[in-house]
C-alpha atoms as a PDB file:
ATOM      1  CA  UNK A   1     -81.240 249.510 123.731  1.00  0.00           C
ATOM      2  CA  UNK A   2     -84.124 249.004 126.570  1.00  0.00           C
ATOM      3  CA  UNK A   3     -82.465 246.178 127.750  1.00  0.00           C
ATOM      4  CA  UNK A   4     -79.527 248.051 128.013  1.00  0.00           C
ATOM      5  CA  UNK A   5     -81.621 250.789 130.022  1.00  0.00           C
ATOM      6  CA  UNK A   6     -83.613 248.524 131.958  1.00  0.00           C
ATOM      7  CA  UNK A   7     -80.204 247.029 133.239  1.00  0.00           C
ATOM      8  CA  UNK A   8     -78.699 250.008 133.842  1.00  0.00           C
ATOM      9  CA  UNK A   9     -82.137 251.627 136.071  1.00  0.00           C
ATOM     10  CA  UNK A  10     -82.435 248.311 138.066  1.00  0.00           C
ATOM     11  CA  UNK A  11     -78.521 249.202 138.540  1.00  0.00           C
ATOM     12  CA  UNK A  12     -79.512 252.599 140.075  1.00  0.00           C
ATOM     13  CA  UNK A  13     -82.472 251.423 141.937  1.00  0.00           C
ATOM     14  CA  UNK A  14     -79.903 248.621 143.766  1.00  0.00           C
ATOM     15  CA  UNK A  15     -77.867 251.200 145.005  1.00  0.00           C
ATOM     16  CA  UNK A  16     -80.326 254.023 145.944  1.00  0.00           C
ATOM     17  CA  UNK A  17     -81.902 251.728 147.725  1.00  0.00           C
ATOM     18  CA  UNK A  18     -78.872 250.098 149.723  1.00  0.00           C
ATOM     19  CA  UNK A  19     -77.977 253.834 150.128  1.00  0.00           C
ATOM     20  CA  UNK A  20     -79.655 255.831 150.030  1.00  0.00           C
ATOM     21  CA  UNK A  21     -79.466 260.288 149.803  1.00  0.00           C
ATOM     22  CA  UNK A  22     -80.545 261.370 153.349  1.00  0.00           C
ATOM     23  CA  UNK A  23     -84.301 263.143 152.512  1.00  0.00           C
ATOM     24  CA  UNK A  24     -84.770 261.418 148.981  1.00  0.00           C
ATOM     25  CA  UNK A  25     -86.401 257.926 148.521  1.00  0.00           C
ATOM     26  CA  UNK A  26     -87.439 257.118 144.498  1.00  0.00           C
ATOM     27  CA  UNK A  27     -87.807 253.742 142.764  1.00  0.00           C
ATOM     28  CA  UNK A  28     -89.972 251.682 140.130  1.00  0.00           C
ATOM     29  CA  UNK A  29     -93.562 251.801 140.715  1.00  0.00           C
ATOM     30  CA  UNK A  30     -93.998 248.300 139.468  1.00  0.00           C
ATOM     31  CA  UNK A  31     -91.134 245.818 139.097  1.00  0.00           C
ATOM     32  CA  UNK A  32     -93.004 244.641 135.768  1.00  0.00           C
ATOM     33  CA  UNK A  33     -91.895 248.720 134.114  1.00  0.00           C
ATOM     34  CA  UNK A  34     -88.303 250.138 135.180  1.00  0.00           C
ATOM     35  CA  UNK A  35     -89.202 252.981 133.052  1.00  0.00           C
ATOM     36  CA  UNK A  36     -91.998 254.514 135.227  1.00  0.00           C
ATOM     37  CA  UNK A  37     -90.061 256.006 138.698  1.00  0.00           C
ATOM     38  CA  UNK A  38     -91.860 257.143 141.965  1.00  0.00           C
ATOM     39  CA  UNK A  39     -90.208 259.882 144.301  1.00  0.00           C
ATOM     40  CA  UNK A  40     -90.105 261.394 147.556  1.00  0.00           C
ATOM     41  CA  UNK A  41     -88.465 264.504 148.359  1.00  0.00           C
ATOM     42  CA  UNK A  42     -87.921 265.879 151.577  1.00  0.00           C
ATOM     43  CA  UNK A  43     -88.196 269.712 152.500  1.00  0.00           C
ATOM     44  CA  UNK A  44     -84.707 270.576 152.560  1.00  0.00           C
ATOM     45  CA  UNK A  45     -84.209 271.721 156.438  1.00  0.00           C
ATOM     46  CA  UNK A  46     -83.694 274.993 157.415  1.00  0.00           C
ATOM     47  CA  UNK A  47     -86.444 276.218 155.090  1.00  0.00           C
ATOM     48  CA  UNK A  48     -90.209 276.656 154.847  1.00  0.00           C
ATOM     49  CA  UNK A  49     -90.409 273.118 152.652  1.00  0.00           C
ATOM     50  CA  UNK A  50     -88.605 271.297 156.299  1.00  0.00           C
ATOM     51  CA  UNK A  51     -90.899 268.703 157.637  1.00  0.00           C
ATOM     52  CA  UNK A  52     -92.479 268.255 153.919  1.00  0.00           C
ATOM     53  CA  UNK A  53     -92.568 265.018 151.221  1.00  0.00           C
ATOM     54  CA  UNK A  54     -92.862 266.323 147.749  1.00  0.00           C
ATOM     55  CA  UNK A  55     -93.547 262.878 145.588  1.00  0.00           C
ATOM     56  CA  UNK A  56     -92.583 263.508 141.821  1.00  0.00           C
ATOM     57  CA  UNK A  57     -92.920 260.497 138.835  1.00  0.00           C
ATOM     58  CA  UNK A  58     -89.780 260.207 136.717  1.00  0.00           C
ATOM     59  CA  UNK A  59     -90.423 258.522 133.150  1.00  0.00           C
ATOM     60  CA  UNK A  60     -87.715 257.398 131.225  1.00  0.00           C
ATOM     61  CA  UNK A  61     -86.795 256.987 127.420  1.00  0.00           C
ATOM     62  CA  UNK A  62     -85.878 253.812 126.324  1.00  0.00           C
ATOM     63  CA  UNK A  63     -82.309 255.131 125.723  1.00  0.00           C
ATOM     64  CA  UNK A  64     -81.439 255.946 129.141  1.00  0.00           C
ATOM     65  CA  UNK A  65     -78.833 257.496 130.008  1.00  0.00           C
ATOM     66  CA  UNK A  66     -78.309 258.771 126.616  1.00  0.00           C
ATOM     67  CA  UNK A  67     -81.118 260.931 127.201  1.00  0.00           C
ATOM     68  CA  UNK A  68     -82.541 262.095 130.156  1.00  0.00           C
ATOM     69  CA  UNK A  69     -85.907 261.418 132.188  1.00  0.00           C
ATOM     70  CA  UNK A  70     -88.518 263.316 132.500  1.00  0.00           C
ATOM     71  CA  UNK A  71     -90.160 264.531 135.975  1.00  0.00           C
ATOM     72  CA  UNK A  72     -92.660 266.429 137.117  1.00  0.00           C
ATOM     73  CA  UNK A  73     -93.907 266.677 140.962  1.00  0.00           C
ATOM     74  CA  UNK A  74     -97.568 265.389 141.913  1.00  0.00           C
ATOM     75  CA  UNK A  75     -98.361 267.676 144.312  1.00  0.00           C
ATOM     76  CA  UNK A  76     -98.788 271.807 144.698  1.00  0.00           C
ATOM     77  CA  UNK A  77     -95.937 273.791 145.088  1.00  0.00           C
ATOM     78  CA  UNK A  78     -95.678 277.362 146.444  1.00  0.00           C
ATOM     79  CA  UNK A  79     -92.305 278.255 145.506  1.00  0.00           C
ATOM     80  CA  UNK A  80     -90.736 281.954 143.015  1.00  0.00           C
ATOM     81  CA  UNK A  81     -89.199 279.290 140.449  1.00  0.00           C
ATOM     82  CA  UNK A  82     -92.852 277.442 140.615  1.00  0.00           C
ATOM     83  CA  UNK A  83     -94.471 277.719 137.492  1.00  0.00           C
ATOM     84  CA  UNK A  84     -94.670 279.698 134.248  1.00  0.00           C
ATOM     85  CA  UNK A  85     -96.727 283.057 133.926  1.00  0.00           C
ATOM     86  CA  UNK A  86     -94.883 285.211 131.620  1.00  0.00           C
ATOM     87  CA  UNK A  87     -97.667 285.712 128.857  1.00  0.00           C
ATOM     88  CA  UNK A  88     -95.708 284.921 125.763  1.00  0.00           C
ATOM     89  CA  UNK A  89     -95.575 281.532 127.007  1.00  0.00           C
ATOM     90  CA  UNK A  90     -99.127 280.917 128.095  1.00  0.00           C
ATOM     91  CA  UNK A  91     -99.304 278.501 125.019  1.00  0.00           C
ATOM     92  CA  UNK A  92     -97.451 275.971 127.202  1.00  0.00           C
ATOM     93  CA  UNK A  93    -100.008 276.250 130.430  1.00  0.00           C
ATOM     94  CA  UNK A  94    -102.796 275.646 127.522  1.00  0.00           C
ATOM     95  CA  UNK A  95    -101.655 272.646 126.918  1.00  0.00           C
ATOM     96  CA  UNK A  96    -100.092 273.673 123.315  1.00  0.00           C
ATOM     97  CA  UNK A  97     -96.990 272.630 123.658  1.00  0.00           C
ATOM     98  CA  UNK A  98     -97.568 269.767 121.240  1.00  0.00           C
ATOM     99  CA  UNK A  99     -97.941 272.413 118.484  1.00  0.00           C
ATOM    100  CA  UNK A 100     -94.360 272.930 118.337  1.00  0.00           C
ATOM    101  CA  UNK A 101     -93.414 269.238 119.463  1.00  0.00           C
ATOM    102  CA  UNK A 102     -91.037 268.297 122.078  1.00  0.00           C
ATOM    103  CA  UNK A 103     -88.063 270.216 120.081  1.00  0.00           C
ATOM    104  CA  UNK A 104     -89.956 274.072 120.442  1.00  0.00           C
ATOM    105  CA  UNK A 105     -90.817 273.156 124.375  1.00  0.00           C
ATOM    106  CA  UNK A 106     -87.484 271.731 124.884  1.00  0.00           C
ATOM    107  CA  UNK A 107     -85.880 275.547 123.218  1.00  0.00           C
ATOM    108  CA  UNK A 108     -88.263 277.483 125.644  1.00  0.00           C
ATOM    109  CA  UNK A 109     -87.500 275.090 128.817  1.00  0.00           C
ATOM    110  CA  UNK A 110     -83.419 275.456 128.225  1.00  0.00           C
ATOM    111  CA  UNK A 111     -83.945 279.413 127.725  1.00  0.00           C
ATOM    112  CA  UNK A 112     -86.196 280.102 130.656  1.00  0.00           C
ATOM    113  CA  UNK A 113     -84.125 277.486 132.833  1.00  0.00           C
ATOM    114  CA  UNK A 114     -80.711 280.040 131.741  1.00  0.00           C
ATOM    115  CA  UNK A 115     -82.616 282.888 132.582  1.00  0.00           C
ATOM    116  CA  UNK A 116     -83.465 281.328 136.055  1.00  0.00           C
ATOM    117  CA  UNK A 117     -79.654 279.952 136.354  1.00  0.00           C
ATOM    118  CA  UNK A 118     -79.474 276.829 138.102  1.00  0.00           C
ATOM    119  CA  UNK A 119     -82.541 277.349 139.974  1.00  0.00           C
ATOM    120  CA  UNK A 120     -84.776 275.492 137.845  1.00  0.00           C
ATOM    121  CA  UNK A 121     -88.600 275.713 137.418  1.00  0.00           C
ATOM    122  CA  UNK A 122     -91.578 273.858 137.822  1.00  0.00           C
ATOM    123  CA  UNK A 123     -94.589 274.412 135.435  1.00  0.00           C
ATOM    124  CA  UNK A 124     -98.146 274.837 136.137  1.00  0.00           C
ATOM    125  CA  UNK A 125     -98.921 270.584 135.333  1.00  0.00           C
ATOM    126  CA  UNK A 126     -95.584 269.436 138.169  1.00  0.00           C
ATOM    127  CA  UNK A 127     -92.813 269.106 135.157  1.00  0.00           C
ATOM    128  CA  UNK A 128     -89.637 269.819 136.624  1.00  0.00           C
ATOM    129  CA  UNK A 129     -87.247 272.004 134.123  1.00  0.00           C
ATOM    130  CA  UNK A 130     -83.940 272.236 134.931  1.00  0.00           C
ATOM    131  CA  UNK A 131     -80.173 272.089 133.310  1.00  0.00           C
ATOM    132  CA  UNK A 132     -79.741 268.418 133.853  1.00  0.00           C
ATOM    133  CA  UNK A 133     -82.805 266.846 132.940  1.00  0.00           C
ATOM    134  CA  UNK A 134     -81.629 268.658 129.398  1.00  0.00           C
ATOM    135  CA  UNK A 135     -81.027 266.942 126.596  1.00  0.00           C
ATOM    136  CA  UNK A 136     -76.963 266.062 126.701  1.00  0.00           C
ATOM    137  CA  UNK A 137     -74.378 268.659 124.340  1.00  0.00           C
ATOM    138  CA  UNK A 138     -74.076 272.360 123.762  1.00  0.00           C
ATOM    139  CA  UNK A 139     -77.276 274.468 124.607  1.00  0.00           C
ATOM    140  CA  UNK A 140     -77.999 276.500 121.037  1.00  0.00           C
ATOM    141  CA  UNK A 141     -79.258 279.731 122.742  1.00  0.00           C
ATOM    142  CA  UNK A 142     -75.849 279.724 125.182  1.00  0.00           C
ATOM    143  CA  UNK A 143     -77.668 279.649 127.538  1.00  0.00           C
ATOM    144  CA  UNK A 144     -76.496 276.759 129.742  1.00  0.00           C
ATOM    145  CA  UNK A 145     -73.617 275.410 129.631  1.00  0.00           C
ATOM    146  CA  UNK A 146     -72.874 271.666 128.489  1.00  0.00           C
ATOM    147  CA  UNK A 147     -71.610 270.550 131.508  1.00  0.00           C
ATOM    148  CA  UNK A 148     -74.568 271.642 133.042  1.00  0.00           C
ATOM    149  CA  UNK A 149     -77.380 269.769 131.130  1.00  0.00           C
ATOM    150  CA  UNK A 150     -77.213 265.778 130.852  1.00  0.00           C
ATOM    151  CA  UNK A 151     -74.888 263.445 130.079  1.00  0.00           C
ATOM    152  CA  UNK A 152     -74.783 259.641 130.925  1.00  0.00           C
ATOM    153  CA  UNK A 153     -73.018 260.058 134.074  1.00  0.00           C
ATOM    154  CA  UNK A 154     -75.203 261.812 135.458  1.00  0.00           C
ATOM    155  CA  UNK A 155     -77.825 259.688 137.367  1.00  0.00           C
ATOM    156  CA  UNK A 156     -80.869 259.789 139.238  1.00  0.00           C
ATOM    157  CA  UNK A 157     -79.521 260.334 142.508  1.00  0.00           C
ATOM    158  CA  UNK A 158     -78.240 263.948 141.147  1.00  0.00           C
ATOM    159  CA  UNK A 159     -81.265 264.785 139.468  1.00  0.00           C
ATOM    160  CA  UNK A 160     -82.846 264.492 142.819  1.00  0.00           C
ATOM    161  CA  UNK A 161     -80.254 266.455 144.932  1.00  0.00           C
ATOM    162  CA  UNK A 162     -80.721 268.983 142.147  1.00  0.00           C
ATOM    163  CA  UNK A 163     -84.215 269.526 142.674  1.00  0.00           C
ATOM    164  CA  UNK A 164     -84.064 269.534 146.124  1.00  0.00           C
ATOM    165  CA  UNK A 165     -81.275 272.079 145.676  1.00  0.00           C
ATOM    166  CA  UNK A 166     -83.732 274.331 143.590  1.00  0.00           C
ATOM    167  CA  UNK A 167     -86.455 274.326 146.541  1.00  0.00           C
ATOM    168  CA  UNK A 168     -84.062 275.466 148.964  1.00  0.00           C
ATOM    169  CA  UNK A 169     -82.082 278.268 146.872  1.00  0.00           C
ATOM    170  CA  UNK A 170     -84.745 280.019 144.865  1.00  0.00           C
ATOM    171  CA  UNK A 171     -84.365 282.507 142.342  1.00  0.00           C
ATOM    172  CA  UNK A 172     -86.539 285.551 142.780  1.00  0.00           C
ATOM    173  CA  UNK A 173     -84.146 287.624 139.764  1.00  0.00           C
ATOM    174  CA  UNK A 174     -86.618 286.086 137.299  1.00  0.00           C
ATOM    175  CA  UNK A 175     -89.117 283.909 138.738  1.00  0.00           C
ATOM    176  CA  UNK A 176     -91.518 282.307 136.659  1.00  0.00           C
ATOM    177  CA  UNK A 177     -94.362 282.952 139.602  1.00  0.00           C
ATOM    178  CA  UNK A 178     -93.765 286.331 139.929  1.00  0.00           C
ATOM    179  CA  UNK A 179     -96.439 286.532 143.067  1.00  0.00           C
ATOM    180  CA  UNK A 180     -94.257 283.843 144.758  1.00  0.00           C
ATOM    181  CA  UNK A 181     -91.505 285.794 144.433  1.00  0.00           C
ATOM    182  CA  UNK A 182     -92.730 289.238 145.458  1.00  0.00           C
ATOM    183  CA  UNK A 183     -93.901 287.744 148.643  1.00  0.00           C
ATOM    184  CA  UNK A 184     -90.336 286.401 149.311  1.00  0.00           C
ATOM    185  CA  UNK A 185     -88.771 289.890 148.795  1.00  0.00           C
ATOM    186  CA  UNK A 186     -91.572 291.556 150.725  1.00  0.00           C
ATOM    187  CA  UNK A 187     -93.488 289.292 152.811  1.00  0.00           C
ATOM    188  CA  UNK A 188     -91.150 286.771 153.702  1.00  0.00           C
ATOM    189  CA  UNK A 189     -93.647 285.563 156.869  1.00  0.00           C
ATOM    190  CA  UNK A 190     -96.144 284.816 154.486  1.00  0.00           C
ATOM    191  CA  UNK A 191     -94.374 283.406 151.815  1.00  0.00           C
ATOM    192  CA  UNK A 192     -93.744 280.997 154.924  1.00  0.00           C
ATOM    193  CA  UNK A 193     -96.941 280.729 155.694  1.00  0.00           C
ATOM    194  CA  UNK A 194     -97.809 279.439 152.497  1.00  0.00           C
ATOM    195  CA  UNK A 195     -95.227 277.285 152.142  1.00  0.00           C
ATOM    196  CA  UNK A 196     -95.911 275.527 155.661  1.00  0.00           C
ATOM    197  CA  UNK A 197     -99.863 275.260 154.614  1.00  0.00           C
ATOM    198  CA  UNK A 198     -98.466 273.296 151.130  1.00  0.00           C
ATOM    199  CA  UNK A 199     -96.128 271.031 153.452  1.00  0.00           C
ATOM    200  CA  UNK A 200     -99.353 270.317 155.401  1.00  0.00           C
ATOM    201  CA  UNK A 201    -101.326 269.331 152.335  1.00  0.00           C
ATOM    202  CA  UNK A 202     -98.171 267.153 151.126  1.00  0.00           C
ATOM    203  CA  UNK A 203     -98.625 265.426 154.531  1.00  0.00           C
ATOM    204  CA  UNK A 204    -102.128 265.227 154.400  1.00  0.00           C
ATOM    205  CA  UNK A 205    -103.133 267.431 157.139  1.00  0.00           C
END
């Protein structure tokens, strides 16, 4: 089966390299592990994020594509879909998720991700949840939709456009930083602001 992966990621790392999305660059961070993915996201343009590189680590199982990678960003983000705050679900900025083991996080992730739509989330540590890094078939709350979350088509290219997709559309109907997303409504110049200082930092300046 990891041979089977690893074949399959060098496959994807051929051709996002030869061609790559314009504003995403990702690959292995050592050829010796083509489980273990660096990425850089653009800003999307025409948005507070324009002019920044987000990098993000992907990590995948060893039975890629048949289930999906994980990814978190390595760097802050000021954004209304940016991290969990809701207090019934402190347990997972505590670091407890590991009390109810992959399964319970992966129930809250899918219902807070169908509460957000398709905007996604990022929590407090960088991890990136949205419908397609999902675990493939139907969603058990409803939810999502299957053809939503992952399947094998699906690829790393997508997951990327998908993200980027979340940064520039954000969902302020129930945002999992609720301060990020008052300041959107209300202060949109600051919310800017903010952003712009975080694009800064992402550039090193």
């Amino acid at each position: 089966m990891a041979s089977s992966a690893s074949k399959r990621l060098f496959k994807e790392y051929r051709a996002l390299s030869s061609d790559p999305p314009e504003g995403i660059m990702a690959g292995p961070v050592s050829e010796d592990d083509l489980f273990v993915w660096e990425a850089l996201i653009q800003g999307p343009e025409g948005t507070p994020f324009e002019g920044g590189v987000f990098p993000a680590e992907l990590r995948f199982p060893k039975d890629y594509p048949l289930a999906p990678p994980k990814m978190k960003f390595v760097t802050e983000m000021w954004h209304p879909n940016g991290y969990v705050r809701h207090p019934a679900l402190s347990w997972l900025l505590r670091g407890r998720a590991a009390d109810v083991g992959d399964a319970g996080r992966a129930w809250f992730c899918g219902k807070l991700n169908g509460m957000l739509t398709r905007s996604g989330l990022v929590y407090k540590n960088g991890e990136v949840c949205i419908s397609i890094l999902h675990a493939p078939g139907e969603d058990p709350m409803h939810y999502e939709q299957a053809s939503e979350r992952w399947s094998p088509i699906q690829s790393v290219e997508k997951i990327l456009i998908s993200v980027m997709s979340m940064l520039a559309e954000p969902n302020d109907e129930s945002p999992a930083n609720v301060d990020a997303a008052r300041m959107w409504r209300e202060k949109r110049a600051d919310y800017e602001k903010m952003v712009r200082a975080n694009v800064r930092k992402s550039l090193g300046l």
